[in-house]
Structure formats: C-alpha cells, structure tokens
Amino acid sequence: MKLNKVLALALSGVMAVSMLAGCSNNSGNGGQEGEEQPPVDDTTIASVLNDEQADNDVKVNFTYSSSLETALQKTLSVVGNDADADDVDDYLANVLGVDDVIIQHFYGYPNQTSNTSNTVGEQTAVVVIRDESGKTEDGVAKEMYTKLANGGLDKLTAEWLDTNANKQVKWSFSYTGEVAAVSTVEDNQNYTYVAVVVTCNTTKALAD
C-alpha cells in the first residue's frame, strides 16, 4: 500500500516537471505565426544612421523612438505582417498624422518669401524599408541610410539666403530624426521593418 502511494507521488512529480518544461519551450519559440516579434537592436540602428553621415555637411541626429515603434506595429496590424514597404510607408504617415514628402523637397518654403520674421513651419518625410534576407542590425541600418541618401539626406542645408527679395531674407533649416524597427513572421518568413521619420523645421528672418 505504501509502495503504491510512493509510486503515485513519483508519477505526479514527473508529470509536473514535464508540464513546466513544455511551458518553457512554448515561451521561447519566438512567437506564433503572424505575430510581431521583438524589434532589432534599436541602439545599433540609430548609431549606424548617425555614423553614416560622417561626410555630410548637415547631419540629422537620429534617436530611437518607442512611439514610432508603436505606430509601426499598429500599421503592420492593419496592412499585414508581410506588407510591401511602400504600403507600410503610406499608412504609417496616416497613423502619424503627417504629410509625407520626399526629403529633397524640403525646400519648398523658400518660394514663400516675406519681409517679416516668423516661423514658417515643418515638413516631414517618412521612409520605410522591409528586409526579408536576415540582414544584421548593422546591415539593415546601412540599407536604410542608402535609401535616405538617395532621397536627399546627404544634401541637406542649414540655411539659404533669398537675394531676390526687396530685403534679403535668410531661411534657416533644422532637422530631427526618429527611427524604429519591428520584426514579424508570416508564412514562416521573417521580416524586419525599419521606419524613419525626418522632420525639417523652417524659419525665416530678415538678413543682417
């Protein structure tokens, strides 16, 4: 009788250990099909984007943005975990509530000359890439920088003097940059989305 009780207790212990092992394995499987995965190393991506601008006359200091990451996750939940980068770009701009322009078009404001000193406003560029080849964080960041440079990031200027106005007007430009990344799985394929938001703040004043 005592032997049966001992065997029963031993069997219960084995079952409990097996259940714990099963739970541990499930928690480490990287997520289920279609679920968003943890983002890639945010520090690496922001650092690489900043380092790649070493030769640029005007630089944008990129920082990782948790709010942009949340907006990117929301976008992917709507357009799909394997959506084309352009579709993600378009919808993300709507989620952020901004007008998406091309970086090289940041300088539309100088056409609006004025003899008064005032703040003109800001323009925002939203850029998204999708990687499905399994690049490292460094590789994904460099791919993003290449796209940004092609869009005009390496040709930014800090100021522009309007010499055609009755009184010379100096236009000044300052820039901020945010980056976020989200990894997803769809049909057993891993995707990494990197989103960048570059904002150009424009002011104008009478030149000295």
GROMACS .gro file of C-alpha atoms in nm:
model
  208
    1MET     CA    1   0.000   0.000   0.000
    2LYS     CA    2   0.279   0.236   0.094
    3LEU     CA    3   0.464   0.137  -0.226
    4ASN     CA    4   0.162   0.236  -0.438
    5LYS     CA    5   0.149   0.577  -0.267
    6VAL     CA    6   0.520   0.632  -0.332
    7LEU     CA    7   0.481   0.539  -0.699
    8ALA     CA    8   0.181   0.770  -0.733
    9LEU     CA    9   0.373   1.061  -0.582
   10ALA     CA   10   0.672   0.994  -0.807
   11LEU     CA   11   0.450   0.982  -1.116
   12SER     CA   12   0.286   1.314  -1.015
   13GLY     CA   13   0.630   1.471  -0.982
   14VAL     CA   14   0.736   1.355  -1.329
   15MET     CA   15   0.416   1.494  -1.481
   16ALA     CA   16   0.467   1.831  -1.310
   17VAL     CA   17   0.825   1.858  -1.439
   18SER     CA   18   0.709   1.768  -1.791
   19MET     CA   19   0.440   2.037  -1.783
   20LEU     CA   20   0.691   2.302  -1.670
   21ALA     CA   21   0.932   2.202  -1.945
   22GLY     CA   22   0.656   2.228  -2.201
   23CYS     CA   23   0.564   2.581  -2.087
   24SER     CA   24   0.927   2.686  -2.103
   25ASN     CA   25   0.961   2.562  -2.460
   26ASN     CA   26   0.645   2.743  -2.570
   27SER     CA   27   0.760   3.075  -2.426
   28GLY     CA   28   1.087   3.062  -2.620
   29ASN     CA   29   0.961   2.978  -2.966
   30GLY     CA   30   0.984   3.338  -3.095
   31GLY     CA   31   0.609   3.392  -3.123
   32GLN     CA   32   0.330   3.241  -3.324
   33GLU     CA   33   0.260   3.276  -3.695
   34GLY     CA   34   0.168   3.630  -3.793
   35GLU     CA   35   0.265   3.783  -3.459
   36GLU     CA   36   0.502   4.078  -3.431
   37GLN     CA   37   0.842   3.980  -3.298
   38PRO     CA   38   1.076   4.181  -3.072
   39PRO     CA   39   1.245   4.468  -3.259
   40VAL     CA   40   1.605   4.451  -3.370
   41ASP     CA   41   1.872   4.632  -3.170
   42ASP     CA   42   1.749   4.992  -3.165
   43THR     CA   43   2.082   5.132  -3.038
   44THR     CA   44   2.271   4.981  -3.329
   45ILE     CA   45   2.034   5.116  -3.595
   46ALA     CA   46   2.035   5.472  -3.461
   47SER     CA   47   2.413   5.467  -3.416
   48VAL     CA   48   2.478   5.341  -3.769
   49LEU     CA   49   2.248   5.605  -3.921
   50ASN     CA   50   2.440   5.873  -3.732
   51ASP     CA   51   2.782   5.731  -3.821
   52GLU     CA   52   2.696   5.701  -4.190
   53GLN     CA   53   2.651   6.080  -4.204
   54ALA     CA   54   3.015   6.149  -4.118
   55ASP     CA   55   3.085   6.317  -4.453
   56ASN     CA   56   2.758   6.513  -4.472
   57ASP     CA   57   2.769   6.891  -4.436
   58VAL     CA   58   2.447   6.888  -4.234
   59LYS     CA   59   2.369   6.594  -4.008
   60VAL     CA   60   2.048   6.461  -3.854
   61ASN     CA   61   2.081   6.319  -3.505
   62PHE     CA   62   1.873   6.002  -3.511
   63THR     CA   63   1.728   5.861  -3.191
   64TYR     CA   64   1.519   5.551  -3.136
   65SER     CA   65   1.150   5.629  -3.079
   66SER     CA   66   0.923   5.395  -2.884
   67SER     CA   67   0.619   5.594  -3.001
   68LEU     CA   68   0.723   5.544  -3.364
   69GLU     CA   69   0.766   5.173  -3.291
   70THR     CA   70   0.410   5.163  -3.156
   71ALA     CA   71   0.282   5.341  -3.467
   72LEU     CA   72   0.473   5.095  -3.688
   73GLN     CA   73   0.322   4.799  -3.501
   74LYS     CA   74  -0.025   4.948  -3.542
   75THR     CA   75   0.039   4.996  -3.914
   76LEU     CA   76   0.152   4.637  -3.962
   77SER     CA   77  -0.153   4.508  -3.775
   78VAL     CA   78  -0.367   4.675  -4.042
   79VAL     CA   79  -0.173   4.639  -4.369
   80GLY     CA   80  -0.028   4.296  -4.285
   81ASN     CA   81   0.290   4.149  -4.137
   82ASP     CA   82   0.436   4.093  -4.485
   83ALA     CA   83   0.315   4.415  -4.650
   84ASP     CA   84   0.517   4.599  -4.912
   85ALA     CA   85   0.735   4.876  -4.770
   86ASP     CA   86   0.558   5.145  -4.975
   87ASP     CA   87   0.219   5.038  -4.838
   88VAL     CA   88   0.356   5.049  -4.484
   89ASP     CA   89   0.508   5.392  -4.556
   90ASP     CA   90   0.177   5.536  -4.679
   91TYR     CA   91  -0.032   5.402  -4.393
   92LEU     CA   92   0.227   5.493  -4.130
   93ALA     CA   93   0.210   5.857  -4.242
   94ASN     CA   94  -0.165   5.846  -4.181
   95VAL     CA   95  -0.118   5.694  -3.837
   96LEU     CA   96   0.133   5.966  -3.751
   97GLY     CA   97  -0.095   6.232  -3.895
   98VAL     CA   98   0.171   6.390  -4.116
   99ASP     CA   99   0.204   6.485  -4.482
  100ASP     CA  100   0.474   6.258  -4.622
  101VAL     CA  101   0.715   6.446  -4.851
  102ILE     CA  102   1.042   6.349  -5.016
  103ILE     CA  103   1.349   6.475  -4.831
  104GLN     CA  104   1.481   6.652  -5.140
  105HIS     CA  105   1.155   6.854  -5.148
  106PHE     CA  106   1.212   7.002  -4.802
  107TYR     CA  107   1.299   7.334  -4.964
  108GLY     CA  108   0.962   7.435  -5.098
  109TYR     CA  109   0.933   7.709  -4.838
  110PRO     CA  110   1.194   7.949  -4.982
  111ASN     CA  111   0.948   8.031  -5.260
  112GLN     CA  112   0.725   8.189  -4.996
  113THR     CA  113   0.939   8.494  -4.929
  114SER     CA  114   0.839   8.762  -4.681
  115ASN     CA  115   0.982   9.076  -4.525
  116THR     CA  116   0.868   8.978  -4.178
  117SER     CA  117   1.038   8.747  -3.933
  118ASN     CA  118   0.830   8.446  -3.847
  119THR     CA  119   0.829   8.070  -3.812
  120VAL     CA  120   0.717   7.906  -4.132
  121GLY     CA  121   0.654   7.551  -4.017
  122GLU     CA  122   0.779   7.200  -4.072
  123GLN     CA  123   0.784   6.926  -4.332
  124THR     CA  124   0.809   6.556  -4.260
  125ALA     CA  125   0.950   6.265  -4.461
  126VAL     CA  126   0.851   5.910  -4.373
  127VAL     CA  127   1.072   5.630  -4.506
  128VAL     CA  128   1.023   5.255  -4.457
  129ILE     CA  129   1.227   4.956  -4.570
  130ARG     CA  130   1.148   4.585  -4.540
  131ASP     CA  131   1.419   4.321  -4.510
  132GLU     CA  132   1.349   3.953  -4.554
  133SER     CA  133   1.704   3.832  -4.613
  134GLY     CA  134   1.802   3.818  -4.248
  135LYS     CA  135   2.049   4.108  -4.250
  136THR     CA  136   2.221   4.204  -3.928
  137GLU     CA  137   2.113   4.521  -3.747
  138ASP     CA  138   2.418   4.695  -3.897
  139GLY     CA  139   2.325   4.575  -4.247
  140VAL     CA  140   1.962   4.683  -4.219
  141ALA     CA  141   2.066   5.026  -4.091
  142LYS     CA  142   2.309   5.077  -4.381
  143GLU     CA  143   2.037   4.976  -4.627
  144MET     CA  144   1.811   5.239  -4.471
  145TYR     CA  145   2.082   5.504  -4.494
  146THR     CA  146   2.132   5.428  -4.864
  147LYS     CA  147   1.762   5.487  -4.925
  148LEU     CA  148   1.770   5.808  -4.720
  149ALA     CA  149   2.076   5.934  -4.907
  150ASN     CA  150   1.911   5.863  -5.242
  151GLY     CA  151   1.617   6.068  -5.117
  152GLY     CA  152   1.837   6.366  -5.039
  153LEU     CA  153   1.957   6.318  -4.680
  154ASP     CA  154   2.319   6.381  -4.778
  155LYS     CA  155   2.230   6.712  -4.947
  156LEU     CA  156   2.062   6.890  -4.657
  157THR     CA  157   2.149   7.254  -4.593
  158ALA     CA  158   2.135   7.465  -4.280
  159GLU     CA  159   2.040   7.796  -4.440
  160TRP     CA  160   1.956   7.969  -4.766
  161LEU     CA  161   1.973   8.341  -4.848
  162ASP     CA  162   1.696   8.485  -5.066
  163THR     CA  163   1.870   8.753  -5.270
  164ASN     CA  164   1.570   8.825  -5.491
  165ALA     CA  165   1.353   8.976  -5.220
  166ASN     CA  166   1.326   9.353  -5.172
  167LYS     CA  167   1.501   9.289  -4.844
  168GLN     CA  168   1.725   8.989  -4.813
  169VAL     CA  169   1.564   8.706  -4.621
  170LYS     CA  170   1.760   8.426  -4.458
  171TRP     CA  171   1.591   8.088  -4.443
  172SER     CA  172   1.715   7.855  -4.169
  173PHE     CA  173   1.658   7.480  -4.154
  174SER     CA  174   1.694   7.243  -3.860
  175TYR     CA  175   1.635   6.869  -3.865
  176THR     CA  176   1.531   6.594  -3.627
  177GLY     CA  177   1.523   6.221  -3.693
  178GLU     CA  178   1.349   5.924  -3.534
  179VAL     CA  179   1.389   5.554  -3.611
  180ALA     CA  180   1.207   5.238  -3.506
  181ALA     CA  181   1.213   4.872  -3.605
  182VAL     CA  182   0.971   4.582  -3.578
  183SER     CA  183   1.023   4.218  -3.678
  184THR     CA  184   0.735   3.995  -3.791
  185VAL     CA  185   0.671   3.640  -3.911
  186GLU     CA  186   0.427   3.548  -4.187
  187ASP     CA  187   0.405   3.212  -4.365
  188ASN     CA  188   0.724   3.103  -4.186
  189GLN     CA  189   0.911   3.401  -4.334
  190ASN     CA  190   1.083   3.654  -4.110
  191TYR     CA  191   1.054   4.023  -4.196
  192THR     CA  192   1.221   4.326  -4.042
  193TYR     CA  193   1.065   4.667  -4.097
  194VAL     CA  194   1.264   4.982  -4.024
  195ALA     CA  195   1.085   5.318  -4.024
  196VAL     CA  196   1.248   5.660  -4.021
  197VAL     CA  197   1.084   5.999  -3.975
  198VAL     CA  198   1.290   6.307  -4.067
  199THR     CA  199   1.142   6.646  -3.983
  200CYS     CA  200   1.263   6.977  -4.128
  201ASN     CA  201   1.178   7.286  -3.924
  202THR     CA  202   1.195   7.603  -4.133
  203THR     CA  203   1.221   7.961  -4.015
  204LYS     CA  204   1.287   8.287  -4.200
  205ALA     CA  205   1.414   8.622  -4.085
  206LEU     CA  206   1.546   8.944  -4.232
  207ALA     CA  207   1.914   8.904  -4.310
  208ASP     CA  208   2.164   9.123  -4.126
   0.00000   0.00000   0.00000
